Amino acid sequence: MTALDARPATTTLRFPTGFRWGTATAAYQIEGAASEDGRTPSIWDTFSRTPGKVRNGDTGDVAADHYHRMSEDIGLMRRLGVTDYRFSIAWPRVQPTGRGPAVQKGLDFYRRLVDELLEAGIRPVATLYHWDLPQELEDAGGWPERDTAYRFGEYAAIMAEALGDRVATWTTLNEPWCAAFLGYGNGEHAPGRTSALASLRAAHHFNLAHGLAVGQLRGTAPAAEISLTLNLHAVRPRSNAPEDLDAARRIDAVGNRVFLDPVFHGRLPEDLIHDTAPVTDWSFVLDGDLDITAAPIDSLGINYYSPTVVAAASPSPSPSSSPWAGAEGHVSFLPAPGPRTAMNWPVDAEGLYELLVRLRDDLPGVPLLITENGAAYDDYADPSGAVKDPERVEYLHAHLTAVHRALADGADVRGYFLWSLLDNFEWAYGYSKRFGIVHVDFATQRRTLKDSARWYADIIARGGLPA
Ligand code: GCO
């Protein structure tokens, strides 16, 4: 190596001091140990065991075996130099039936996780709900039933009591849009129900559950940051024609404002009520609910992968089971141009910039965390044992550049959590899609840093992006 090669490349896009550099995972996607230490089935255990629901019949029974390899995985994060780790707590591991007292062994696992993170100098960011509802609560009606929100408030109280003094950031819910509209609307996710009314009821009860949990957390862990993660849709109309703008408005209502308005403004979007009138009269929203949903929070988490391009519906009939209540028959979804990931999702960093700048304007004073961003590619270990993933590096570089530009333009972004630390169970796609910056050989559970992991470690160490 010449002296020139040894010179570090200059860091041109520097992030603010104290910027949080993290990775993210979710319990059902990595833990495995599905029936150990008192854990009972969640809706994802039931769903994944139902033939035809998940590719190759994959389940989370073993996943990345993180339940038994937690210390090793924290060691990986220590090598990467991350400042923060976003994980989720499996509700059926700590409160198996969704009611009553907690199971100590379940709590102990998360206590150990949090303690080992703190010892490693990594801030714990805990999500209470990343889609694994205890099956017994689904059997009692699930999220379309109001009682589920109160059960969630109780579970939040248990976790606040157990870990409130040690968790830096609490996220109540992850992507309630997916849980409500894919879970109860088009059936692509657990529990696999297909009812527009059920999905709207679920969406409201998620907002209520969030507010009830905020109350519990605030009371028990007053020093903690309290947050919510939404997969806000970066909606782009095809043109400025009024019909296309109306299509974008509909998706913004049922994709974004259905959560943003109750949580940040204590109201329901008027246009959503109008759009969904054929399906519901919203009478399940009771007096006082919107005061609960609007309990102040400290930051908003955003998960971003790609934009949503829409136009007025073309004459062809839209599919009967749609996750977009109030938009069926009015909206067509168009493919965005450009390269694609292994999910066939377009690579479009501009959408992340657009979203951050919109939130700067719509929610002034609300700090933002990018709680997920990343990409799946068909990664494999080559004969030398290396996992080369240049497309992922390119994807991440482009998206971090967009974040930097949004910061420069005044968006209050406090951190970035790369999805994901490990290859894992990608919901309806099973193990066929690899999102990790660490490769997992699911036959041996061997972990291998991909090139993107080394790249990310370098970004964290220098606090920014090289030219
Ligand atoms: C999410 C996600 C992750 C997914 C990721 C890629 O919050 O959407 O729940 O669990 O694995 O988004 O699809």
Short mmCIF file of C-alpha atoms and ligand atoms in Angstrom, two decimals:
data_model
loop_
_atom_site.label_atom_id
_atom_site.label_comp_id
_atom_site.label_asym_id
_atom_site.label_seq_id
_atom_site.Cartn_x
_atom_site.Cartn_y
_atom_site.Cartn_z
CA MET A 1 0.00 0.00 0.00
CA THR A 2 1.39 3.42 -0.91
CA ALA A 3 1.19 6.39 1.41
CA LEU A 4 -1.46 7.82 -0.84
CA ASP A 5 -3.71 4.77 -0.48
CA ALA A 6 -3.40 4.97 3.26
CA ARG A 7 -4.74 8.50 3.39
CA PRO A 8 -8.35 8.40 4.54
CA ALA A 9 -10.80 9.57 1.91
CA THR A 10 -12.13 12.97 2.91
CA THR A 11 -15.49 13.08 4.57
CA THR A 12 -17.53 15.54 2.59
CA LEU A 13 -21.03 15.08 3.96
CA ARG A 14 -20.62 15.40 7.69
CA PHE A 15 -23.59 14.62 9.96
CA PRO A 16 -24.27 16.61 13.15
CA THR A 17 -22.38 15.67 16.32
CA GLY A 18 -24.54 13.31 18.35
CA PHE A 19 -26.33 11.94 15.28
CA ARG A 20 -27.58 8.46 16.16
CA TRP A 21 -26.25 5.68 13.94
CA GLY A 22 -28.21 2.50 14.46
CA THR A 23 -29.42 -0.78 13.09
CA ALA A 24 -32.90 -2.24 13.47
CA THR A 25 -34.50 -5.67 13.84
CA ALA A 26 -37.83 -7.11 14.99
CA ALA A 27 -38.54 -9.95 17.40
CA TYR A 28 -40.44 -12.36 15.17
CA GLN A 29 -37.99 -11.84 12.31
CA ILE A 30 -34.87 -12.84 14.25
CA GLU A 31 -35.52 -14.44 17.64
CA GLY A 32 -36.74 -17.96 16.91
CA ALA A 33 -37.29 -19.95 20.14
CA ALA A 34 -40.96 -19.74 19.31
CA SER A 35 -42.15 -22.03 22.07
CA GLU A 36 -39.43 -21.63 24.68
CA ASP A 37 -39.66 -20.24 28.19
CA GLY A 38 -43.40 -19.81 28.13
CA ARG A 39 -43.80 -17.97 24.84
CA THR A 40 -47.13 -18.76 23.19
CA PRO A 41 -48.11 -18.32 19.53
CA SER A 42 -48.61 -14.89 18.04
CA ILE A 43 -50.71 -14.22 14.97
CA TRP A 44 -47.53 -14.56 12.89
CA ASP A 45 -46.90 -18.10 14.21
CA THR A 46 -50.43 -19.06 13.23
CA PHE A 47 -50.28 -17.29 9.89
CA SER A 48 -46.89 -18.68 8.88
CA ARG A 49 -48.08 -22.21 9.67
CA THR A 50 -51.09 -21.77 7.41
CA PRO A 51 -50.29 -23.34 4.03
CA GLY A 52 -49.89 -20.85 1.21
CA LYS A 53 -49.43 -17.75 3.34
CA VAL A 54 -45.63 -17.53 3.50
CA ARG A 55 -43.20 -18.41 0.72
CA ASN A 56 -41.74 -21.94 1.04
CA GLY A 57 -43.83 -22.48 4.17
CA ASP A 58 -41.16 -20.63 6.18
CA THR A 59 -41.89 -19.77 9.80
CA GLY A 60 -40.16 -17.83 12.56
CA ASP A 61 -39.64 -20.98 14.66
CA VAL A 62 -35.85 -20.68 14.44
CA ALA A 63 -35.28 -17.50 12.40
CA ALA A 64 -31.77 -16.15 13.07
CA ASP A 65 -31.76 -17.89 16.48
CA HIS A 66 -31.12 -14.52 18.09
CA TYR A 67 -32.79 -15.67 21.31
CA HIS A 68 -29.74 -17.90 21.86
CA ARG A 69 -27.14 -15.75 20.08
CA MET A 70 -28.01 -12.37 21.49
CA SER A 71 -24.56 -11.73 22.97
CA GLU A 72 -22.84 -12.64 19.70
CA ASP A 73 -25.14 -10.24 17.85
CA ILE A 74 -24.38 -7.43 20.26
CA GLY A 75 -20.71 -8.20 19.65
CA LEU A 76 -21.32 -7.64 15.93
CA MET A 77 -22.89 -4.28 16.64
CA ARG A 78 -19.99 -3.32 18.82
CA ARG A 79 -17.67 -4.06 15.89
CA LEU A 80 -19.78 -1.87 13.64
CA GLY A 81 -19.67 0.95 16.17
CA VAL A 82 -23.40 1.64 16.17
CA THR A 83 -24.59 4.09 18.81
CA ASP A 84 -28.16 2.74 18.95
CA TYR A 85 -29.99 -0.54 18.46
CA ARG A 86 -33.69 -0.72 17.63
CA PHE A 87 -35.28 -4.06 18.56
CA SER A 88 -38.82 -5.14 19.33
CA ILE A 89 -40.29 -6.99 22.27
CA ALA A 90 -42.41 -10.07 21.54
CA TRP A 91 -45.65 -9.50 23.45
CA PRO A 92 -46.39 -13.29 23.67
CA ARG A 93 -42.99 -13.82 25.27
CA VAL A 94 -43.69 -11.54 28.21
CA GLN A 95 -47.48 -11.79 28.52
CA PRO A 96 -48.43 -14.98 26.71
CA THR A 97 -52.18 -14.64 26.57
CA GLY A 98 -52.13 -10.87 26.28
CA ARG A 99 -53.60 -10.62 29.76
CA GLY A 100 -52.50 -10.97 33.34
CA PRO A 101 -49.08 -11.16 34.94
CA ALA A 102 -45.80 -11.22 33.06
CA VAL A 103 -43.63 -14.30 32.54
CA GLN A 104 -40.32 -13.72 34.30
CA LYS A 105 -38.22 -15.66 31.79
CA GLY A 106 -39.55 -13.54 28.97
CA LEU A 107 -38.80 -10.34 30.84
CA ASP A 108 -35.36 -11.65 31.75
CA PHE A 109 -34.40 -12.06 28.11
CA TYR A 110 -35.11 -8.40 27.38
CA ARG A 111 -33.46 -7.31 30.64
CA ARG A 112 -30.30 -9.14 29.59
CA LEU A 113 -30.49 -7.68 26.11
CA VAL A 114 -30.82 -4.14 27.44
CA ASP A 115 -28.09 -4.59 30.05
CA GLU A 116 -25.63 -6.04 27.54
CA LEU A 117 -26.37 -3.21 25.12
CA LEU A 118 -25.70 -0.63 27.82
CA GLU A 119 -22.46 -2.40 28.73
CA ALA A 120 -21.47 -2.21 25.07
CA GLY A 121 -22.21 1.51 25.02
CA ILE A 122 -25.20 1.06 22.70
CA ARG A 123 -28.47 2.88 23.38
CA PRO A 124 -31.51 0.55 23.54
CA VAL A 125 -34.46 1.64 21.39
CA ALA A 126 -37.37 -0.67 22.18
CA THR A 127 -40.48 -1.16 20.06
CA LEU A 128 -43.45 -2.59 21.94
CA TYR A 129 -45.36 -3.86 18.91
CA HIS A 130 -43.81 -5.11 15.70
CA TRP A 131 -46.85 -7.13 14.59
CA ASP A 132 -46.77 -10.18 16.89
CA LEU A 133 -50.14 -9.99 18.63
CA PRO A 134 -50.75 -12.87 21.08
CA GLN A 135 -53.03 -15.31 19.24
CA GLU A 136 -55.48 -15.35 22.14
CA LEU A 137 -56.18 -11.67 21.64
CA GLU A 138 -56.81 -12.25 17.95
CA ASP A 139 -59.19 -15.05 18.89
CA ALA A 140 -61.04 -12.51 21.02
CA GLY A 141 -61.40 -10.23 17.98
CA GLY A 142 -57.95 -8.73 17.48
CA TRP A 143 -57.27 -5.11 16.59
CA PRO A 144 -60.73 -4.39 15.16
CA GLU A 145 -61.91 -4.80 18.79
CA ARG A 146 -61.50 -1.89 21.15
CA ASP A 147 -60.46 -4.06 24.07
CA THR A 148 -57.19 -4.96 22.31
CA ALA A 149 -56.05 -1.34 22.70
CA TYR A 150 -56.59 -1.56 26.46
CA ARG A 151 -54.75 -4.87 26.64
CA PHE A 152 -51.84 -3.16 24.86
CA GLY A 153 -51.88 -0.34 27.42
CA GLU A 154 -51.54 -2.95 30.16
CA TYR A 155 -48.65 -4.67 28.39
CA ALA A 156 -46.95 -1.26 27.97
CA ALA A 157 -47.27 -0.75 31.72
CA ILE A 158 -45.54 -4.10 32.36
CA MET A 159 -42.63 -3.20 30.08
CA ALA A 160 -42.30 0.33 31.45
CA GLU A 161 -42.09 -1.15 34.94
CA ALA A 162 -39.50 -3.76 33.90
CA LEU A 163 -37.23 -1.63 31.70
CA GLY A 164 -38.35 1.96 32.08
CA ASP A 165 -35.17 3.01 33.83
CA ARG A 166 -32.87 1.60 31.13
CA VAL A 167 -34.45 2.01 27.72
CA ALA A 168 -33.50 5.31 26.05
CA THR A 169 -36.31 5.38 23.49
CA TRP A 170 -39.68 3.64 23.51
CA THR A 171 -41.52 3.16 20.25
CA THR A 172 -45.11 2.16 20.86
CA LEU A 173 -45.98 0.70 17.43
CA ASN A 174 -44.15 -0.19 14.26
CA GLU A 175 -45.96 0.56 11.01
CA PRO A 176 -49.57 0.33 12.16
CA TRP A 177 -50.54 0.90 8.51
CA CYS A 178 -49.19 -2.54 7.55
CA ALA A 179 -50.63 -4.20 10.63
CA ALA A 180 -54.10 -2.71 10.01
CA PHE A 181 -54.40 -2.67 6.24
CA LEU A 182 -52.27 -5.65 5.19
CA GLY A 183 -53.32 -7.65 8.25
CA TYR A 184 -57.07 -6.96 8.17
CA GLY A 185 -57.61 -5.32 4.75
CA ASN A 186 -56.03 -7.43 2.02
CA GLY A 187 -54.86 -10.36 4.13
CA GLU A 188 -51.26 -10.35 2.95
CA HIS A 189 -50.03 -10.22 6.54
CA ALA A 190 -51.21 -11.90 9.72
CA PRO A 191 -53.90 -12.49 10.75
CA GLY A 192 -54.90 -12.56 7.09
CA ARG A 193 -58.37 -11.08 7.27
CA THR A 194 -59.92 -9.23 4.33
CA SER A 195 -62.38 -6.59 5.43
CA ALA A 196 -62.17 -2.86 4.73
CA LEU A 197 -64.24 -2.10 7.83
CA ALA A 198 -62.03 -4.28 10.03
CA SER A 199 -58.92 -2.51 8.73
CA LEU A 200 -60.31 0.95 9.55
CA ARG A 201 -61.42 -0.16 13.00
CA ALA A 202 -57.95 -1.66 13.53
CA ALA A 203 -56.29 1.60 12.44
CA HIS A 204 -58.28 3.56 15.02
CA HIS A 205 -57.58 1.04 17.76
CA PHE A 206 -53.87 1.23 16.95
CA ASN A 207 -54.01 4.99 17.47
CA LEU A 208 -55.85 4.45 20.73
CA ALA A 209 -53.41 1.75 21.84
CA HIS A 210 -50.52 4.09 21.06
CA GLY A 211 -52.04 6.86 23.19
CA LEU A 212 -52.77 4.52 26.10
CA ALA A 213 -49.19 3.22 25.98
CA VAL A 214 -47.79 6.77 25.93
CA GLY A 215 -49.71 7.45 29.14
CA GLN A 216 -48.24 4.38 30.84
CA LEU A 217 -44.69 5.05 29.67
CA ARG A 218 -44.77 8.72 30.62
CA GLY A 219 -45.92 7.86 34.11
CA THR A 220 -43.33 5.17 34.78
CA ALA A 221 -40.37 6.29 32.65
CA PRO A 222 -40.57 10.08 32.63
CA ALA A 223 -37.02 10.52 31.36
CA ALA A 224 -37.37 8.26 28.33
CA GLU A 225 -37.98 9.47 24.79
CA ILE A 226 -41.38 8.26 23.58
CA SER A 227 -41.95 7.72 19.90
CA LEU A 228 -44.06 6.07 17.23
CA THR A 229 -42.86 4.59 13.94
CA LEU A 230 -44.93 5.00 10.78
CA ASN A 231 -44.23 3.81 7.27
CA LEU A 232 -45.36 7.10 5.81
CA HIS A 233 -46.01 6.89 2.10
CA ALA A 234 -44.08 9.31 -0.07
CA VAL A 235 -47.00 9.79 -2.43
CA ARG A 236 -46.33 11.27 -5.85
CA PRO A 237 -49.12 12.07 -8.31
CA ARG A 238 -48.33 11.21 -11.93
CA SER A 239 -49.24 14.73 -13.00
CA ASN A 240 -50.82 17.89 -11.68
CA ALA A 241 -54.14 17.05 -13.31
CA PRO A 242 -56.91 17.37 -10.70
CA GLU A 243 -57.83 13.65 -10.95
CA ASP A 244 -54.23 12.60 -10.29
CA LEU A 245 -53.92 15.04 -7.39
CA ASP A 246 -57.13 13.60 -5.97
CA ALA A 247 -55.69 10.07 -6.23
CA ALA A 248 -52.64 11.23 -4.26
CA ARG A 249 -54.86 12.91 -1.68
CA ARG A 250 -56.79 9.67 -1.12
CA ILE A 251 -53.62 7.66 -0.54
CA ASP A 252 -52.21 10.37 1.70
CA ALA A 253 -55.43 10.20 3.76
CA VAL A 254 -55.57 6.43 4.25
CA GLY A 255 -51.80 5.88 4.17
CA ASN A 256 -50.51 8.80 6.25
CA ARG A 257 -53.04 11.17 7.80
CA VAL A 258 -55.12 8.29 9.23
CA PHE A 259 -52.32 8.13 11.84
CA LEU A 260 -50.71 11.58 11.72
CA ASP A 261 -53.92 13.51 12.36
CA PRO A 262 -55.16 11.62 15.45
CA VAL A 263 -51.64 11.45 16.93
CA PHE A 264 -50.40 14.97 16.25
CA HIS A 265 -53.62 16.97 15.92
CA GLY A 266 -56.26 15.01 17.87
CA ARG A 267 -58.62 14.79 14.90
CA LEU A 268 -59.66 12.44 12.12
CA PRO A 269 -59.04 13.51 8.53
CA GLU A 270 -62.38 14.85 7.20
CA ASP A 271 -61.66 13.66 3.69
CA LEU A 272 -60.96 10.12 4.88
CA ILE A 273 -64.33 10.01 6.62
CA HIS A 274 -65.90 11.12 3.35
CA ASP A 275 -63.88 8.67 1.18
CA THR A 276 -64.71 5.70 3.42
CA ALA A 277 -68.40 6.53 3.92
CA PRO A 278 -69.50 3.52 1.85
CA VAL A 279 -67.68 1.22 4.28
CA THR A 280 -68.10 2.85 7.69
CA ASP A 281 -69.49 5.76 9.66
CA TRP A 282 -66.55 5.75 12.11
CA SER A 283 -68.97 5.34 15.02
CA PHE A 284 -66.31 3.15 16.69
CA VAL A 285 -64.44 6.36 17.51
CA LEU A 286 -65.80 7.30 20.93
CA ASP A 287 -65.89 10.61 22.74
CA GLY A 288 -62.52 11.32 24.28
CA ASP A 289 -60.57 8.88 22.08
CA LEU A 290 -58.86 11.63 20.13
CA ASP A 291 -57.62 13.23 23.34
CA ILE A 292 -55.96 9.91 24.19
CA THR A 293 -54.45 9.42 20.73
CA ALA A 294 -52.97 12.94 20.83
CA ALA A 295 -50.88 12.43 23.98
CA PRO A 296 -47.69 14.38 23.22
CA ILE A 297 -44.71 12.35 22.02
CA ASP A 298 -41.04 13.27 21.71
CA SER A 299 -40.17 12.18 18.19
CA LEU A 300 -41.55 10.47 15.11
CA GLY A 301 -39.93 7.42 13.54
CA ILE A 302 -40.16 7.00 9.78
CA ASN A 303 -39.56 3.83 7.81
CA TYR A 304 -38.79 4.49 4.18
CA TYR A 305 -37.99 2.14 1.29
CA SER A 306 -39.50 3.58 -1.91
CA PRO A 307 -42.09 6.10 -3.14
CA THR A 308 -45.70 5.47 -4.15
CA VAL A 309 -46.64 6.85 -7.57
CA VAL A 310 -50.36 7.18 -8.23
CA ALA A 311 -52.78 8.37 -10.87
CA ALA A 312 -56.53 8.53 -11.30
CA ALA A 313 -57.86 5.00 -11.80
CA SER A 314 -57.83 3.72 -15.32
CA PRO A 315 -61.13 2.13 -16.42
CA SER A 316 -59.92 -1.39 -15.62
CA PRO A 317 -61.57 -2.61 -12.42
CA SER A 318 -59.32 -2.54 -9.38
CA PRO A 319 -58.68 -5.82 -7.55
CA SER A 320 -61.41 -6.58 -5.07
CA SER A 321 -59.19 -7.00 -2.05
CA SER A 322 -57.22 -3.81 -1.66
CA PRO A 323 -55.47 -2.52 1.44
CA TRP A 324 -56.51 1.05 0.53
CA ALA A 325 -59.95 1.59 2.05
CA GLY A 326 -61.64 4.53 0.35
CA ALA A 327 -59.31 4.52 -2.63
CA GLU A 328 -60.53 1.47 -4.54
CA GLY A 329 -61.81 2.32 -7.96
CA HIS A 330 -60.27 5.80 -7.73
CA VAL A 331 -56.54 5.17 -7.74
CA SER A 332 -54.05 3.36 -9.98
CA PHE A 333 -50.56 2.56 -8.77
CA LEU A 334 -47.80 3.15 -11.30
CA PRO A 335 -44.36 1.61 -11.40
CA ALA A 336 -41.68 4.17 -10.56
CA PRO A 337 -38.82 4.16 -13.07
CA GLY A 338 -35.25 3.18 -12.27
CA PRO A 339 -33.37 0.26 -10.74
CA ARG A 340 -35.09 -2.21 -8.42
CA THR A 341 -34.13 -4.15 -5.33
CA ALA A 342 -34.73 -7.89 -4.91
CA MET A 343 -38.18 -6.95 -3.53
CA ASN A 344 -38.80 -5.32 -6.92
CA TRP A 345 -39.06 -2.02 -5.06
CA PRO A 346 -37.73 1.01 -6.97
CA VAL A 347 -34.55 2.63 -5.69
CA ASP A 348 -35.53 6.28 -5.27
CA ALA A 349 -33.74 8.29 -2.59
CA GLU A 350 -35.53 11.46 -3.63
CA GLY A 351 -38.71 10.07 -2.03
CA LEU A 352 -36.99 10.07 1.37
CA TYR A 353 -35.91 13.68 0.90
CA GLU A 354 -39.47 14.67 -0.10
CA LEU A 355 -40.89 12.96 2.98
CA LEU A 356 -38.45 14.59 5.40
CA VAL A 357 -39.03 18.06 3.97
CA ARG A 358 -42.78 17.57 4.13
CA LEU A 359 -42.54 16.58 7.81
CA ARG A 360 -40.31 19.61 8.47
CA ASP A 361 -43.19 21.76 7.23
CA ASP A 362 -46.18 19.79 8.58
CA LEU A 363 -44.83 18.89 12.02
CA PRO A 364 -42.58 21.73 13.09
CA GLY A 365 -40.82 21.02 16.37
CA VAL A 366 -41.12 17.22 16.07
CA PRO A 367 -37.68 15.56 15.93
CA LEU A 368 -37.46 12.80 13.32
CA LEU A 369 -35.74 9.42 13.43
CA ILE A 370 -35.35 7.28 10.35
CA THR A 371 -36.14 4.02 12.09
CA GLU A 372 -35.81 1.85 8.97
CA ASN A 373 -34.17 2.17 5.60
CA GLY A 374 -32.34 -0.46 3.61
CA ALA A 375 -32.67 -2.91 0.76
CA ALA A 376 -32.85 -6.62 -0.07
CA TYR A 377 -30.50 -8.12 -2.64
CA ASP A 378 -29.66 -11.71 -3.56
CA ASP A 379 -26.53 -11.91 -1.45
CA TYR A 380 -24.35 -14.97 -1.09
CA ALA A 381 -20.97 -15.86 0.35
CA ASP A 382 -18.45 -16.32 -2.45
CA PRO A 383 -15.81 -19.10 -2.38
CA SER A 384 -13.46 -16.88 -0.39
CA GLY A 385 -16.21 -16.39 2.19
CA ALA A 386 -16.81 -12.73 1.31
CA VAL A 387 -20.29 -11.31 0.77
CA LYS A 388 -20.07 -8.55 -1.80
CA ASP A 389 -23.15 -6.32 -1.95
CA PRO A 390 -22.24 -3.22 -3.93
CA GLU A 391 -25.89 -2.43 -4.80
CA ARG A 392 -26.76 -2.19 -1.12
CA VAL A 393 -23.82 0.15 -0.52
CA GLU A 394 -25.02 2.28 -3.41
CA TYR A 395 -28.59 2.27 -2.07
CA LEU A 396 -27.44 3.30 1.40
CA HIS A 397 -25.08 5.95 0.10
CA ALA A 398 -27.85 7.52 -1.98
CA HIS A 399 -30.34 7.50 0.89
CA LEU A 400 -27.90 8.90 3.44
CA THR A 401 -27.04 11.62 0.94
CA ALA A 402 -30.76 12.45 0.77
CA VAL A 403 -30.94 12.55 4.58
CA HIS A 404 -27.97 14.90 4.65
CA ARG A 405 -29.62 17.19 2.12
CA ALA A 406 -32.85 17.24 4.16
CA LEU A 407 -30.80 18.12 7.26
CA ALA A 408 -29.13 20.97 5.39
CA ASP A 409 -32.59 22.18 4.37
CA GLY A 410 -33.82 22.27 7.95
CA ALA A 411 -35.38 18.84 8.62
CA ASP A 412 -34.71 17.90 12.26
CA VAL A 413 -33.40 14.37 11.69
CA ARG A 414 -31.73 12.95 14.79
CA GLY A 415 -30.76 9.46 13.70
CA TYR A 416 -30.70 6.70 11.10
CA PHE A 417 -31.40 3.02 11.75
CA LEU A 418 -30.35 0.70 8.97
CA TRP A 419 -32.77 -2.14 8.22
CA SER A 420 -31.46 -4.62 9.01
CA LEU A 421 -28.62 -5.87 11.17
CA LEU A 422 -29.18 -9.50 10.14
CA ASP A 423 -30.73 -11.39 7.27
CA ASN A 424 -34.08 -12.47 8.69
CA PHE A 425 -37.66 -13.66 8.23
CA GLU A 426 -39.12 -11.21 5.72
CA TRP A 427 -42.81 -11.76 6.54
CA ALA A 428 -44.78 -13.19 3.60
CA TYR A 429 -41.48 -13.67 1.72
CA GLY A 430 -40.00 -15.89 4.42
CA TYR A 431 -36.21 -16.28 4.18
CA SER A 432 -36.15 -15.63 0.44
CA LYS A 433 -35.26 -11.94 0.87
CA ARG A 434 -32.06 -10.79 2.54
CA PHE A 435 -32.10 -7.31 4.09
CA GLY A 436 -29.14 -7.74 6.45
CA ILE A 437 -25.77 -6.05 6.41
CA VAL A 438 -24.71 -9.26 8.17
CA HIS A 439 -25.24 -12.43 6.15
CA VAL A 440 -26.86 -15.33 8.00
CA ASP A 441 -26.40 -18.90 6.77
CA PHE A 442 -29.70 -20.25 8.06
CA ALA A 443 -28.45 -23.87 8.01
CA THR A 444 -25.55 -23.18 10.37
CA GLN A 445 -26.54 -19.77 11.82
CA ARG A 446 -23.08 -18.54 10.87
CA ARG A 447 -22.90 -14.74 10.64
CA THR A 448 -20.65 -13.01 8.07
CA LEU A 449 -20.22 -9.26 7.69
CA LYS A 450 -21.21 -8.19 4.20
CA ASP A 451 -19.19 -5.46 2.50
CA SER A 452 -22.03 -3.06 3.37
CA ALA A 453 -21.44 -3.71 7.08
CA ARG A 454 -17.79 -2.68 6.74
CA TRP A 455 -18.88 0.33 4.70
CA TYR A 456 -21.42 1.33 7.39
CA ALA A 457 -18.82 0.95 10.15
CA ASP A 458 -16.60 3.36 8.23
CA ILE A 459 -19.44 5.88 7.81
CA ILE A 460 -20.15 5.75 11.54
CA ALA A 461 -16.47 6.12 12.43
CA ARG A 462 -16.04 9.18 10.24
CA GLY A 463 -19.46 10.64 11.12
CA GLY A 464 -20.44 11.14 7.52
CA LEU A 465 -20.10 10.15 3.91
CA PRO A 466 -16.98 10.23 1.77
CA ALA A 467 -17.12 11.95 -1.58
C1 GCO B 1 -41.24 -2.96 8.64
C2 GCO B 1 -40.69 -3.85 8.60
C3 GCO B 1 -39.63 -4.79 8.56
C4 GCO B 1 -39.50 -5.31 7.19
C5 GCO B 1 -38.84 -4.30 6.31
C6 GCO B 1 -38.64 -4.77 4.91
O1 GCO B 1 -41.29 -2.39 9.72
O2 GCO B 1 -41.72 -2.84 7.51
O3 GCO B 1 -41.59 -4.37 9.43
O4 GCO B 1 -40.05 -5.70 9.46
O5 GCO B 1 -38.74 -6.45 7.24
O6 GCO B 1 -39.62 -3.16 6.24
O7 GCO B 1 -39.86 -5.07 4.32
#
